[in-house]
Amino acid sequence: MAKVLVVTSGKGGVGKTTSTAALGAALAQSGQKVVVVDFDVGLRNLDIVMGAERRVVFDMINVIQGEAKLSQALIRDKRIESLSILPASQTRDKDALTSEGVEKIIAELRTMFDWVICDSPAGIERGASLAMHHADVAVIVTNPEVSSVRDSDRIIGLLDSKTDKAEKGERIEKHLLLTRYDPVRAARGDMLKTEDVLEILSIPLLGIIPESPEVLRASNLGTPVVLSNPDAAPSRAYLDAARRLMGEEVPMTVPGEKRSLMTKLFGRRVA
Amino acid sequence: MTNVSRIRPNLRVRGRSFMAFVLSPDAPLRDWLGELDAQIERSATFFAGRPIVVDLSSIPQNDPDLSTLFDELRNRGIRVIGAEGADGLTPAVQAVGGPLIGGRPLGLYEVPDDPPDAPPPPEPTSMTLDQPVRSGQTILFPQGDLTVNGSVASGAEIMAGGSIHVYGVLRGRAIAGVTGNQQARIFCRKLEAELISIDGLYMTAEDMETFRGRSIQARLEGSSIIITEIS
C-alpha cells in the first residue's frame, strides 16, 4: 500500500526541499519505489536539487490540464532507478493547481509507487493545503528558532483539521524533522534546544539534521546530500530518518550532545 | 368473433364490524373546534387514520358553520366516514356520504393523551481537550469549564464561560468567565501565558513575571486578578 508523505513547514527556507530530496533518495536507495512531487507551483526548486532541471519537458500543471500524460511528466532519476520526480510548473499561475486535478494525480501515483513524497510550499496558503490534503504521513520541518517553531505549530493544527484524514475523523501520522541544528550555538543558548522544540510541538521526533556546508554544496551540485556524500553527518541523519519512516527502530543521535540525552530523547514519544 | 364466457365465482359477502368513534360537536361549532384542537394538541396520534362518525343531533340545522364543519375536520386530519343524527340532511352531510345506519352505542371513550417527550439530556457543562491547542487556534466554550490535557501554544486562545484548567504549559491566552462569571478561575501547571483574563479583567505577561514557569491559580478578588502559586 502506497504511503503519501507531505514535507511541510510554516516558515520558508527551513529546508523542506532539501529534506524531500534527501528522504526520497534515502528511501529509494533501500529499494522502495519513490516519487517526489513538487507542489510549489510558480516557483520550482525540487528539480534543481535533484539535478533534473534540464530534463523537465512536461510538469504537473500540464498533466492537470490534460496536455500530457502522467507518465510523460515523470522524470526517472539517473542515479537511482526506483526514484522519480514530478516537477512543478514555473511559468503557470499557482491557481492552475486544482483540487480535482491533485486528487487524480495522487490517486494515480499511489498505484505506481510505494512512497509519494510531496514537497509543500511554505505557509498556510492553498498550495500548502492541497499538498497536505491527501497525505497519510506528514514530516514537519522546523529550525531551532522561535518563529519557525510557532509557525510549525500552526501547520500541525491544520494537519489535524484540514486534511482528508482529519475530515474523516482519523489522525494523520506526524513527525518532526529538526534541520540546521548547531550544537555549539544551542549550547550557548542562541538556539532553541531540541527538548524545548519537542516540548512545544509535542509530536514524535524523526531526526535532527546538523547544520553543515555539505548540504549547501549538495544542493548546488544538484544531488541529494545522501548521494553526494553519504558519510557526512547530515546524510547519516537523513538515512536514519528514512529508516525510522519505514518503521525501524533507530537510536536518535543528537549532534554534539551526550549519550544520556540521546536515549532520553528517543524514549520520548508524545502526542 | 366468438364470445368467450368466463365462469365467475359467487360474490362473497361477509359481515365485519369496525369500531368507529363518534364525535358529537356542540353548538357553537367554532368554540367546539377550538376544544378539538386542544385535544389534538395533547394526543396527536389518536385521530390519525381512525374512522370517525359525526353525531350532529345537538347542532341546530341553521348553524352557519355547519356547511364547513366537515372541511374543518378533514383539515385536522380526521377521517369522517359518515354522519348521524342529521334529520333534515344538509348538502354538507350528503357530501360525506349520507347518514350511517345500524350503529350501536358503546359508551364514552376517554381519549388518551400522548406520553410526554423525554426531556432532552442536559447540556454538558464542561469540555475536555486531549490534544494540545495549536498556534492560531481558538477554542471557545461558553457553557462552562474548559480543561486542556496538554499545552496551549503561543498564539492560541482558549475561552470559557467558567474556569480554565491547563495541565500542560499555558503559553497562549486564557480567558475565563467570558459570559460574566466572576467566580471563574484559571489553573495551569506551568504559566508562560501571553495574557490571562477573568470576567473582562486582564493581566499581561509583564504583570505575571514573578509567577513565570510556576503552577498557579488565578481568581478575581474585587476588581483585581489575584495569582497564587499551587504546589
PDB file of N, CA, C and O in Angstrom, chain B residues 110-161:
ATOM      1  N   GLU B 110     -62.536   7.584  26.740  1.00  0.00           N
ATOM      2  CA  GLU B 110     -61.598   8.632  27.177  1.00  0.00           C
ATOM      3  C   GLU B 110     -60.433   8.694  26.194  1.00  0.00           C
ATOM      4  O   GLU B 110     -59.747   7.697  25.997  1.00  0.00           O
ATOM      5  N   VAL B 111     -60.235   9.847  25.550  1.00  0.00           N
ATOM      6  CA  VAL B 111     -59.118   9.977  24.598  1.00  0.00           C
ATOM      7  C   VAL B 111     -57.806  10.068  25.392  1.00  0.00           C
ATOM      8  O   VAL B 111     -57.646  10.976  26.213  1.00  0.00           O
ATOM      9  N   PRO B 112     -56.909   9.095  25.199  1.00  0.00           N
ATOM     10  CA  PRO B 112     -55.675   9.149  25.990  1.00  0.00           C
ATOM     11  C   PRO B 112     -54.742  10.241  25.469  1.00  0.00           C
ATOM     12  O   PRO B 112     -54.706  10.511  24.274  1.00  0.00           O
ATOM     13  N   ASP B 113     -54.030  10.860  26.382  1.00  0.00           N
ATOM     14  CA  ASP B 113     -53.012  11.843  25.978  1.00  0.00           C
ATOM     15  C   ASP B 113     -51.751  11.118  25.540  1.00  0.00           C
ATOM     16  O   ASP B 113     -51.419  10.054  26.062  1.00  0.00           O
ATOM     17  N   ASP B 114     -51.072  11.686  24.553  1.00  0.00           N
ATOM     18  CA  ASP B 114     -49.771  11.107  24.156  1.00  0.00           C
ATOM     19  C   ASP B 114     -48.810  11.224  25.325  1.00  0.00           C
ATOM     20  O   ASP B 114     -48.831  12.215  26.058  1.00  0.00           O
ATOM     21  N   PRO B 115     -47.912  10.231  25.511  1.00  0.00           N
ATOM     22  CA  PRO B 115     -46.933  10.372  26.585  1.00  0.00           C
ATOM     23  C   PRO B 115     -46.030  11.576  26.298  1.00  0.00           C
ATOM     24  O   PRO B 115     -45.703  11.836  25.139  1.00  0.00           O
ATOM     25  N   PRO B 116     -45.675  12.323  27.321  1.00  0.00           N
ATOM     26  CA  PRO B 116     -44.814  13.491  27.075  1.00  0.00           C
ATOM     27  C   PRO B 116     -43.447  13.055  26.574  1.00  0.00           C
ATOM     28  O   PRO B 116     -42.970  11.973  26.918  1.00  0.00           O
ATOM     29  N   ASP B 117     -42.839  13.900  25.716  1.00  0.00           N
ATOM     30  CA  ASP B 117     -41.497  13.591  25.204  1.00  0.00           C
ATOM     31  C   ASP B 117     -40.504  13.552  26.357  1.00  0.00           C
ATOM     32  O   ASP B 117     -40.625  14.325  27.303  1.00  0.00           O
ATOM     33  N   ALA B 118     -39.533  12.641  26.233  1.00  0.00           N
ATOM     34  CA  ALA B 118     -38.492  12.584  27.252  1.00  0.00           C
ATOM     35  C   ALA B 118     -37.743  13.911  27.253  1.00  0.00           C
ATOM     36  O   ALA B 118     -37.462  14.461  26.189  1.00  0.00           O
ATOM     37  N   PRO B 119     -37.444  14.455  28.425  1.00  0.00           N
ATOM     38  CA  PRO B 119     -36.723  15.726  28.435  1.00  0.00           C
ATOM     39  C   PRO B 119     -35.349  15.562  27.800  1.00  0.00           C
ATOM     40  O   PRO B 119     -34.725  14.509  27.939  1.00  0.00           O
ATOM     41  N   PRO B 120     -34.862  16.550  27.040  1.00  0.00           N
ATOM     42  CA  PRO B 120     -33.549  16.419  26.396  1.00  0.00           C
ATOM     43  C   PRO B 120     -32.458  16.281  27.447  1.00  0.00           C
ATOM     44  O   PRO B 120     -32.600  16.827  28.551  1.00  0.00           O
ATOM     45  N   PRO B 121     -31.402  15.508  27.153  1.00  0.00           N
ATOM     46  CA  PRO B 121     -30.324  15.382  28.140  1.00  0.00           C
ATOM     47  C   PRO B 121     -29.723  16.748  28.422  1.00  0.00           C
ATOM     48  O   PRO B 121     -29.654  17.585  27.526  1.00  0.00           O
ATOM     49  N   PRO B 122     -29.320  16.982  29.650  1.00  0.00           N
ATOM     50  CA  PRO B 122     -28.787  18.303  29.974  1.00  0.00           C
ATOM     51  C   PRO B 122     -27.522  18.593  29.176  1.00  0.00           C
ATOM     52  O   PRO B 122     -26.732  17.699  28.885  1.00  0.00           O
ATOM     53  N   GLU B 123     -27.363  19.846  28.783  1.00  0.00           N
ATOM     54  CA  GLU B 123     -26.159  20.276  28.061  1.00  0.00           C
ATOM     55  C   GLU B 123     -24.924  20.020  28.920  1.00  0.00           C
ATOM     56  O   GLU B 123     -24.974  20.247  30.132  1.00  0.00           O
ATOM     57  N   PRO B 124     -23.829  19.552  28.322  1.00  0.00           N
ATOM     58  CA  PRO B 124     -22.636  19.369  29.135  1.00  0.00           C
ATOM     59  C   PRO B 124     -22.135  20.719  29.645  1.00  0.00           C
ATOM     60  O   PRO B 124     -22.258  21.724  28.959  1.00  0.00           O
ATOM     61  N   THR B 125     -21.622  20.702  30.866  1.00  0.00           N
ATOM     62  CA  THR B 125     -21.148  21.962  31.418  1.00  0.00           C
ATOM     63  C   THR B 125     -19.634  21.999  31.488  1.00  0.00           C
ATOM     64  O   THR B 125     -19.063  22.904  32.075  1.00  0.00           O
ATOM     65  N   SER B 126     -18.988  21.002  30.902  1.00  0.00           N
ATOM     66  CA  SER B 126     -17.534  21.077  30.857  1.00  0.00           C
ATOM     67  C   SER B 126     -17.041  20.426  29.578  1.00  0.00           C
ATOM     68  O   SER B 126     -17.731  19.607  28.971  1.00  0.00           O
ATOM     69  N   MET B 127     -15.856  20.821  29.162  1.00  0.00           N
ATOM     70  CA  MET B 127     -15.294  20.295  27.923  1.00  0.00           C
ATOM     71  C   MET B 127     -13.840  19.943  28.199  1.00  0.00           C
ATOM     72  O   MET B 127     -13.142  20.681  28.897  1.00  0.00           O
ATOM     73  N   THR B 128     -13.417  18.797  27.695  1.00  0.00           N
ATOM     74  CA  THR B 128     -12.038  18.372  27.903  1.00  0.00           C
ATOM     75  C   THR B 128     -11.373  18.174  26.550  1.00  0.00           C
ATOM     76  O   THR B 128     -11.934  17.516  25.683  1.00  0.00           O
ATOM     77  N   LEU B 129     -10.206  18.759  26.381  1.00  0.00           N
ATOM     78  CA  LEU B 129      -9.446  18.581  25.151  1.00  0.00           C
ATOM     79  C   LEU B 129      -8.251  17.689  25.449  1.00  0.00           C
ATOM     80  O   LEU B 129      -7.516  17.949  26.394  1.00  0.00           O
ATOM     81  N   ASP B 130      -8.069  16.650  24.638  1.00  0.00           N
ATOM     82  CA  ASP B 130      -6.950  15.745  24.862  1.00  0.00           C
ATOM     83  C   ASP B 130      -5.765  16.063  23.968  1.00  0.00           C
ATOM     84  O   ASP B 130      -4.759  15.381  24.014  1.00  0.00           O
ATOM     85  N   GLN B 131      -5.932  17.055  23.104  1.00  0.00           N
ATOM     86  CA  GLN B 131      -4.837  17.416  22.218  1.00  0.00           C
ATOM     87  C   GLN B 131      -4.331  18.798  22.598  1.00  0.00           C
ATOM     88  O   GLN B 131      -5.096  19.598  23.130  1.00  0.00           O
ATOM     89  N   PRO B 132      -3.079  19.079  22.294  1.00  0.00           N
ATOM     90  CA  PRO B 132      -2.604  20.440  22.552  1.00  0.00           C
ATOM     91  C   PRO B 132      -3.362  21.449  21.684  1.00  0.00           C
ATOM     92  O   PRO B 132      -3.816  21.115  20.597  1.00  0.00           O
ATOM     93  N   VAL B 133      -3.516  22.652  22.192  1.00  0.00           N
ATOM     94  CA  VAL B 133      -4.131  23.711  21.391  1.00  0.00           C
ATOM     95  C   VAL B 133      -3.011  24.398  20.625  1.00  0.00           C
ATOM     96  O   VAL B 133      -2.069  24.908  21.218  1.00  0.00           O
ATOM     97  N   ARG B 134      -3.122  24.375  19.292  1.00  0.00           N
ATOM     98  CA  ARG B 134      -2.039  24.844  18.429  1.00  0.00           C
ATOM     99  C   ARG B 134      -2.117  26.348  18.188  1.00  0.00           C
ATOM    100  O   ARG B 134      -3.192  26.943  18.249  1.00  0.00           O
ATOM    101  N   SER B 135      -0.987  26.903  17.830  1.00  0.00           N
ATOM    102  CA  SER B 135      -0.887  28.311  17.470  1.00  0.00           C
ATOM    103  C   SER B 135      -1.924  28.661  16.411  1.00  0.00           C
ATOM    104  O   SER B 135      -2.077  27.941  15.430  1.00  0.00           O
ATOM    105  N   GLY B 136      -2.655  29.756  16.611  1.00  0.00           N
ATOM    106  CA  GLY B 136      -3.655  30.162  15.633  1.00  0.00           C
ATOM    107  C   GLY B 136      -5.032  29.584  15.885  1.00  0.00           C
ATOM    108  O   GLY B 136      -5.993  30.016  15.282  1.00  0.00           O
ATOM    109  N   GLN B 137      -5.123  28.608  16.797  1.00  0.00           N
ATOM    110  CA  GLN B 137      -6.434  28.026  17.085  1.00  0.00           C
ATOM    111  C   GLN B 137      -7.143  28.831  18.166  1.00  0.00           C
ATOM    112  O   GLN B 137      -6.508  29.394  19.049  1.00  0.00           O
ATOM    113  N   THR B 138      -8.458  28.874  18.095  1.00  0.00           N
ATOM    114  CA  THR B 138      -9.257  29.478  19.149  1.00  0.00           C
ATOM    115  C   THR B 138     -10.251  28.431  19.632  1.00  0.00           C
ATOM    116  O   THR B 138     -10.927  27.813  18.823  1.00  0.00           O
ATOM    117  N   ILE B 139     -10.304  28.207  20.924  1.00  0.00           N
ATOM    118  CA  ILE B 139     -11.289  27.297  21.486  1.00  0.00           C
ATOM    119  C   ILE B 139     -12.226  28.135  22.350  1.00  0.00           C
ATOM    120  O   ILE B 139     -11.777  28.844  23.241  1.00  0.00           O
ATOM    121  N   LEU B 140     -13.522  28.076  22.066  1.00  0.00           N
ATOM    122  CA  LEU B 140     -14.490  28.823  22.852  1.00  0.00           C
ATOM    123  C   LEU B 140     -15.511  27.859  23.429  1.00  0.00           C
ATOM    124  O   LEU B 140     -16.113  27.080  22.686  1.00  0.00           O
ATOM    125  N   PHE B 141     -15.681  27.864  24.745  1.00  0.00           N
ATOM    126  CA  PHE B 141     -16.690  27.017  25.375  1.00  0.00           C
ATOM    127  C   PHE B 141     -17.467  27.852  26.384  1.00  0.00           C
ATOM    128  O   PHE B 141     -17.156  27.875  27.574  1.00  0.00           O
ATOM    129  N   PRO B 142     -18.487  28.579  25.924  1.00  0.00           N
ATOM    130  CA  PRO B 142     -19.186  29.488  26.833  1.00  0.00           C
ATOM    131  C   PRO B 142     -20.064  28.775  27.855  1.00  0.00           C
ATOM    132  O   PRO B 142     -20.486  29.381  28.832  1.00  0.00           O
ATOM    133  N   GLN B 143     -20.335  27.464  27.660  1.00  0.00           N
ATOM    134  CA  GLN B 143     -21.271  26.769  28.544  1.00  0.00           C
ATOM    135  C   GLN B 143     -20.697  26.443  29.919  1.00  0.00           C
ATOM    136  O   GLN B 143     -21.446  26.130  30.834  1.00  0.00           O
ATOM    137  N   GLY B 144     -19.359  26.439  30.058  1.00  0.00           N
ATOM    138  CA  GLY B 144     -18.829  26.075  31.374  1.00  0.00           C
ATOM    139  C   GLY B 144     -17.321  25.964  31.372  1.00  0.00           C
ATOM    140  O   GLY B 144     -16.634  26.708  30.678  1.00  0.00           O
ATOM    141  N   ASP B 145     -16.829  24.996  32.154  1.00  0.00           N
ATOM    142  CA  ASP B 145     -15.393  24.870  32.365  1.00  0.00           C
ATOM    143  C   ASP B 145     -14.699  24.203  31.182  1.00  0.00           C
ATOM    144  O   ASP B 145     -15.273  23.349  30.513  1.00  0.00           O
ATOM    145  N   LEU B 146     -13.453  24.588  30.972  1.00  0.00           N
ATOM    146  CA  LEU B 146     -12.664  24.026  29.885  1.00  0.00           C
ATOM    147  C   LEU B 146     -11.383  23.441  30.471  1.00  0.00           C
ATOM    148  O   LEU B 146     -10.682  24.112  31.231  1.00  0.00           O
ATOM    149  N   THR B 147     -11.123  22.176  30.146  1.00  0.00           N
ATOM    150  CA  THR B 147      -9.913  21.532  30.625  1.00  0.00           C
ATOM    151  C   THR B 147      -9.057  21.165  29.423  1.00  0.00           C
ATOM    152  O   THR B 147      -9.555  20.545  28.487  1.00  0.00           O
ATOM    153  N   VAL B 148      -7.804  21.560  29.435  1.00  0.00           N
ATOM    154  CA  VAL B 148      -6.901  21.201  28.346  1.00  0.00           C
ATOM    155  C   VAL B 148      -5.873  20.229  28.904  1.00  0.00           C
ATOM    156  O   VAL B 148      -5.099  20.566  29.790  1.00  0.00           O
ATOM    157  N   ASN B 149      -5.900  19.026  28.367  1.00  0.00           N
ATOM    158  CA  ASN B 149      -4.993  17.986  28.832  1.00  0.00           C
ATOM    159  C   ASN B 149      -3.718  18.025  27.998  1.00  0.00           C
ATOM    160  O   ASN B 149      -3.309  17.028  27.426  1.00  0.00           O
ATOM    161  N   GLY B 150      -3.126  19.169  27.869  1.00  0.00           N
ATOM    162  CA  GLY B 150      -1.944  19.351  27.039  1.00  0.00           C
ATOM    163  C   GLY B 150      -1.556  20.811  27.140  1.00  0.00           C
ATOM    164  O   GLY B 150      -2.014  21.507  28.044  1.00  0.00           O
ATOM    165  N   SER B 151      -0.761  21.273  26.198  1.00  0.00           N
ATOM    166  CA  SER B 151      -0.298  22.655  26.275  1.00  0.00           C
ATOM    167  C   SER B 151      -1.128  23.567  25.390  1.00  0.00           C
ATOM    168  O   SER B 151      -1.780  23.122  24.450  1.00  0.00           O
ATOM    169  N   VAL B 152      -1.107  24.834  25.699  1.00  0.00           N
ATOM    170  CA  VAL B 152      -1.730  25.851  24.860  1.00  0.00           C
ATOM    171  C   VAL B 152      -0.586  26.664  24.259  1.00  0.00           C
ATOM    172  O   VAL B 152       0.160  27.325  24.978  1.00  0.00           O
ATOM    173  N   ALA B 153      -0.426  26.584  22.938  1.00  0.00           N
ATOM    174  CA  ALA B 153       0.738  27.192  22.296  1.00  0.00           C
ATOM    175  C   ALA B 153       0.627  28.709  22.266  1.00  0.00           C
ATOM    176  O   ALA B 153      -0.475  29.259  22.352  1.00  0.00           O
ATOM    177  N   SER B 154       1.756  29.344  22.130  1.00  0.00           N
ATOM    178  CA  SER B 154       1.744  30.795  21.991  1.00  0.00           C
ATOM    179  C   SER B 154       1.047  31.134  20.684  1.00  0.00           C
ATOM    180  O   SER B 154       1.246  30.477  19.666  1.00  0.00           O
ATOM    181  N   GLY B 155       0.175  32.126  20.710  1.00  0.00           N
ATOM    182  CA  GLY B 155      -0.616  32.444  19.526  1.00  0.00           C
ATOM    183  C   GLY B 155      -1.954  31.742  19.509  1.00  0.00           C
ATOM    184  O   GLY B 155      -2.764  31.980  18.632  1.00  0.00           O
ATOM    185  N   ALA B 156      -2.203  30.864  20.491  1.00  0.00           N
ATOM    186  CA  ALA B 156      -3.507  30.212  20.588  1.00  0.00           C
ATOM    187  C   ALA B 156      -4.333  30.919  21.656  1.00  0.00           C
ATOM    188  O   ALA B 156      -3.796  31.640  22.501  1.00  0.00           O
ATOM    189  N   GLU B 157      -5.642  30.716  21.614  1.00  0.00           N
ATOM    190  CA  GLU B 157      -6.526  31.409  22.532  1.00  0.00           C
ATOM    191  C   GLU B 157      -7.590  30.432  23.027  1.00  0.00           C
ATOM    192  O   GLU B 157      -8.221  29.764  22.216  1.00  0.00           O
ATOM    193  N   ILE B 158      -7.745  30.338  24.343  1.00  0.00           N
ATOM    194  CA  ILE B 158      -8.822  29.496  24.867  1.00  0.00           C
ATOM    195  C   ILE B 158      -9.738  30.367  25.716  1.00  0.00           C
ATOM    196  O   ILE B 158      -9.286  31.183  26.509  1.00  0.00           O
ATOM    197  N   MET B 159     -11.033  30.179  25.509  1.00  0.00           N
ATOM    198  CA  MET B 159     -12.012  30.994  26.233  1.00  0.00           C
ATOM    199  C   MET B 159     -13.084  30.079  26.798  1.00  0.00           C
ATOM    200  O   MET B 159     -13.510  29.135  26.141  1.00  0.00           O
ATOM    201  N   ALA B 160     -13.513  30.347  28.025  1.00  0.00           N
ATOM    202  CA  ALA B 160     -14.545  29.523  28.635  1.00  0.00           C
ATOM    203  C   ALA B 160     -15.494  30.395  29.445  1.00  0.00           C
ATOM    204  O   ALA B 160     -15.102  31.445  29.962  1.00  0.00           O
ATOM    205  N   GLY B 161     -16.746  29.939  29.518  1.00  0.00           N
ATOM    206  CA  GLY B 161     -17.712  30.646  30.347  1.00  0.00           C
ATOM    207  C   GLY B 161     -17.391  30.475  31.821  1.00  0.00           C
ATOM    208  O   GLY B 161     -17.643  31.352  32.636  1.00  0.00           O
TER     209      GLY B 161
END
